[in-house]
XYZ file of N, CA and C in Angstrom:
351
model
N 60.852 95.231 107.694
C 59.436 95.376 107.869
C 58.930 96.713 107.327
N 59.780 97.732 107.349
C 59.305 99.038 106.912
C 59.134 99.132 105.400
N 59.646 98.183 104.658
C 59.485 98.203 103.206
C 58.464 97.158 102.745
N 57.614 96.702 103.674
C 56.556 95.754 103.343
C 55.214 96.346 103.770
N 54.157 95.637 103.442
C 52.821 96.080 103.842
C 52.321 95.285 105.046
N 53.202 94.931 105.957
C 52.854 94.114 107.121
C 51.895 94.878 108.036
N 50.942 94.149 108.582
C 49.994 94.702 109.549
C 49.972 93.786 110.758
N 49.201 94.137 111.754
C 49.117 93.304 112.955
C 48.466 91.952 112.657
N 47.646 91.890 111.618
C 47.028 90.612 111.248
C 48.052 89.633 110.675
N 49.186 90.155 110.203
C 50.203 89.302 109.584
C 51.197 88.747 110.587
N 50.944 88.879 111.875
C 51.887 88.427 112.890
C 52.083 86.911 112.848
N 51.048 86.192 112.487
C 51.167 84.724 112.432
C 51.824 84.250 111.147
N 51.739 85.039 110.115
C 52.353 84.658 108.829
C 53.204 85.815 108.309
N 54.333 86.096 108.955
C 55.117 87.273 108.580
C 55.769 87.175 107.207
N 55.863 85.982 106.643
C 56.507 85.854 105.331
C 55.510 85.941 104.181
N 54.253 86.218 104.498
C 53.221 86.319 103.471
C 52.925 87.778 103.131
N 53.789 88.702 103.492
C 53.568 90.123 103.236
C 54.150 90.484 101.873
N 53.727 91.628 101.359
C 54.188 92.083 100.053
C 55.247 93.173 100.208
N 56.198 93.180 99.323
C 57.230 94.206 99.286
C 56.653 95.457 98.626
N 56.735 96.599 99.315
C 56.199 97.837 98.756
C 57.300 98.873 98.493
N 58.532 98.536 98.789
C 59.643 99.459 98.515
C 59.612 100.671 99.435
N 59.782 101.829 98.862
C 59.845 103.060 99.633
C 58.494 103.771 99.755
N 57.418 103.104 99.370
C 56.086 103.728 99.426
C 55.713 104.168 100.839
N 56.089 103.365 101.845
C 55.781 103.753 103.228
C 56.501 105.050 103.604
N 57.746 105.191 103.168
C 58.503 106.402 103.489
C 57.981 107.611 102.709
N 57.566 107.397 101.501
C 56.989 108.487 100.711
C 55.705 108.983 101.376
N 54.883 108.050 101.848
C 53.652 108.435 102.545
C 53.966 109.141 103.862
N 54.995 108.670 104.556
C 55.363 109.268 105.837
C 55.834 110.707 105.662
N 56.741 110.936 104.736
C 57.257 112.290 104.537
C 56.266 113.194 103.808
N 55.217 112.628 103.239
C 54.155 113.421 102.636
C 53.076 113.815 103.629
N 53.128 113.247 104.832
C 52.137 113.547 105.867
C 52.516 114.858 106.556
N 51.647 115.871 106.502
C 51.995 117.168 107.097
C 52.178 117.103 108.618
N 51.483 116.198 109.292
C 51.647 116.067 110.738
C 53.043 115.563 111.079
N 53.527 114.592 110.321
C 54.867 114.065 110.559
C 55.925 115.120 110.272
N 55.762 115.842 109.172
C 56.733 116.878 108.817
C 56.763 117.952 109.896
N 55.602 118.329 110.413
C 55.542 119.332 111.488
C 56.224 118.813 112.749
N 56.032 117.540 113.061
C 56.665 116.947 114.241
C 58.181 116.937 114.099
N 58.673 116.632 112.913
C 60.123 116.644 112.678
C 60.674 118.058 112.812
N 59.974 119.033 112.252
C 60.426 120.424 112.367
C 60.409 120.901 113.820
N 59.388 120.526 114.572
C 59.343 120.886 115.985
C 60.500 120.261 116.755
N 60.808 119.019 116.450
C 61.924 118.346 117.111
C 63.243 119.012 116.769
N 63.448 119.344 115.501
C 64.680 120.019 115.102
C 64.799 121.383 115.758
N 63.694 122.103 115.853
C 63.699 123.403 116.526
C 64.082 123.238 117.994
N 63.500 122.249 118.647
C 63.818 121.998 120.051
C 65.295 121.660 120.223
N 65.827 120.825 119.348
C 67.229 120.426 119.456
C 68.157 121.602 119.164
N 67.843 122.387 118.147
C 68.739 123.467 117.735
C 68.646 124.703 118.624
N 67.464 124.993 119.151
C 67.269 126.215 119.937
C 67.097 125.904 121.419
N 66.219 124.996 121.743
C 65.857 124.749 123.134
C 66.976 124.202 123.990
N 67.675 123.198 123.502
C 68.726 122.575 124.309
C 69.899 123.523 124.537
N 70.458 124.166 123.506
C 71.559 125.101 123.786
C 71.142 126.257 124.697
N 69.949 126.777 124.498
C 69.472 127.873 125.345
C 69.346 127.427 126.796
N 68.819 126.238 127.020
C 68.705 125.695 128.369
C 70.078 125.504 129.001
N 71.017 125.005 128.224
C 72.370 124.792 128.752
C 73.041 126.111 129.113
N 72.868 127.143 128.296
C 73.472 128.445 128.574
C 72.865 129.050 129.839
N 71.550 128.980 129.965
C 70.893 129.527 131.159
C 71.321 128.759 132.407
N 71.380 127.437 132.315
C 71.791 126.627 133.468
C 73.232 126.932 133.862
N 74.102 127.079 132.877
C 75.496 127.403 133.179
C 75.612 128.788 133.816
N 74.856 129.748 133.302
C 74.892 131.095 133.867
C 74.404 131.092 135.313
N 73.345 130.357 135.604
C 72.851 130.266 136.978
C 73.854 129.562 137.888
N 74.474 128.498 137.392
C 75.459 127.781 138.198
C 76.659 128.671 138.510
N 77.143 129.414 137.527
C 78.276 130.315 137.749
C 77.883 131.425 138.716
N 76.669 131.950 138.560
C 76.219 133.017 139.454
C 76.111 132.525 140.894
N 75.574 131.339 141.078
C 75.451 130.803 142.435
C 76.810 130.458 143.024
N 77.715 129.998 142.192
C 79.042 129.627 142.668
C 79.903 130.849 142.973
N 79.568 131.990 142.372
C 80.389 133.180 142.560
C 80.068 133.915 143.847
N 79.053 133.524 144.552
C 78.812 134.107 145.855
C 77.517 134.865 145.997
N 76.568 134.716 145.102
C 75.268 135.366 145.285
C 74.564 134.652 146.432
N 74.350 135.371 147.525
C 73.778 134.748 148.711
C 72.259 134.857 148.774
N 71.711 135.906 148.167
C 70.273 136.134 148.275
C 69.441 134.997 147.689
N 69.790 134.540 146.509
C 68.972 133.543 145.807
C 69.431 132.117 146.041
N 70.506 131.919 146.766
C 71.047 130.570 146.946
C 70.041 129.653 147.639
N 69.374 130.123 148.673
C 68.381 129.310 149.377
C 67.204 128.960 148.487
N 66.740 129.921 147.697
C 65.629 129.669 146.779
C 65.988 128.586 145.759
N 67.189 128.660 145.203
C 67.593 127.656 144.225
C 67.772 126.292 144.864
N 68.239 126.250 146.090
C 68.372 124.963 146.777
C 67.004 124.327 146.998
N 66.040 125.130 147.422
C 64.681 124.614 147.625
C 64.099 124.130 146.305
N 64.255 124.911 145.246
C 63.717 124.531 143.935
C 64.376 123.265 143.408
N 65.651 123.088 143.711
C 66.379 121.925 143.222
C 65.960 120.654 143.962
N 65.770 120.749 145.277
C 65.466 119.554 146.060
C 63.975 119.298 146.242
N 63.114 120.217 145.862
C 61.671 120.037 146.048
C 61.130 118.774 145.377
N 61.510 118.451 144.143
C 60.971 117.217 143.545
C 61.420 115.952 144.272
N 62.570 116.007 144.933
C 63.072 114.826 145.628
C 62.250 114.557 146.887
N 61.875 115.608 147.593
C 61.216 115.425 148.876
C 59.693 115.483 148.790
N 59.149 115.821 147.660
C 57.705 115.913 147.501
C 57.183 114.598 146.936
N 56.251 114.005 147.635
C 55.720 112.736 147.137
C 54.756 112.987 145.988
N 54.627 112.028 145.129
C 53.760 112.151 143.967
C 52.296 112.257 144.388
N 51.937 111.660 145.501
C 50.558 111.732 145.968
C 50.218 113.154 146.382
N 51.137 113.800 147.090
C 50.890 115.178 147.515
C 50.759 116.095 146.311
N 51.595 115.908 145.328
C 51.527 116.720 144.116
C 50.196 116.488 143.403
N 49.752 115.251 143.313
C 48.480 114.944 142.660
C 47.312 115.595 143.387
N 47.331 115.577 144.710
C 46.256 116.200 145.484
C 46.230 117.706 145.233
N 47.392 118.338 145.221
C 47.456 119.780 144.986
C 46.930 120.121 143.600
N 47.371 119.394 142.570
C 46.912 119.690 141.211
C 45.421 119.430 141.068
N 44.919 118.403 141.738
C 43.480 118.128 141.676
C 42.692 119.286 142.282
N 43.196 119.820 143.380
C 42.530 120.969 144.002
C 42.594 122.185 143.082
N 43.730 122.410 142.458
C 43.882 123.572 141.587
C 42.927 123.525 140.398
N 42.661 122.343 139.870
C 41.842 122.207 138.659
C 40.358 121.999 138.928
N 39.932 122.011 140.183
C 38.510 121.877 140.474
C 37.758 123.089 139.929
N 36.455 122.930 139.651
C 35.688 124.068 139.122
C 35.744 125.305 140.017
N 35.834 125.123 141.338
C 35.964 126.273 142.236
C 37.377 126.389 142.798
N 38.341 125.810 142.105
C 39.725 125.827 142.553
C 40.426 127.144 142.246
N 41.700 127.179 142.569
C 42.461 128.418 142.458
C 42.641 128.895 141.014
N 42.772 127.974 140.065
C 42.989 128.383 138.675
C 41.751 129.082 138.128
N 40.576 128.491 138.336
C 39.350 129.125 137.852
C 39.043 130.411 138.608
N 39.393 130.457 139.883
C 39.197 131.681 140.650
C 40.078 132.800 140.106
N 41.338 132.470 139.785
C 42.246 133.472 139.221
C 41.774 133.919 137.843
N 41.281 132.976 137.039
C 40.767 133.338 135.718
C 39.541 134.237 135.842
N 38.658 133.934 136.788
C 37.456 134.749 136.987
C 37.823 136.156 137.435
N 38.919 136.294 138.169
C 39.330 137.618 138.642
C 39.740 138.534 137.493
N 40.172 137.945 136.379
C 40.555 138.777 135.235
C 39.511 138.716 134.111
N 38.337 138.138 134.421
C 37.236 138.175 133.470
C 37.157 137.007 132.505
N 37.851 135.912 132.790
C 37.805 134.744 131.911
C 37.036 133.638 132.630
N 36.056 133.076 131.922
C 35.298 131.971 132.515
C 36.087 130.691 132.324
N 36.409 130.024 133.399
C 37.176 128.786 133.336
C 36.288 127.582 133.160
N 36.822 126.443 133.482
C 36.104 125.171 133.377
C 34.989 125.138 134.408
N 33.822 124.631 133.999
C 32.671 124.608 134.903
C 32.331 123.226 135.399
N 32.885 122.207 134.870
C 32.517 120.897 135.391
C 32.962 119.766 134.617
């Protein structure tokens, strides 16, 4: 299908499409938005994932080696998504994003006008 000019209108007659060869791929790789998306994905895979794994391993080793001060904090952070219902989270975020909510109040405190309505 990727080497034809098939559209959603051709669903009833899929054998009536024309062969266009690699024109679809040439158009795809010529699109700057697609190229940017591929580069962003490669950057995430090459930099983001290894960095995340190294940080996670370092934290796991640190917690396993006997750091007592932060152990409770990490346990709470780890289990919070399990015990927090999605409704409660939605209510909190809705309150935060209201025009007179905490985010706009914090922005106003540093001189930035937030969302008004």
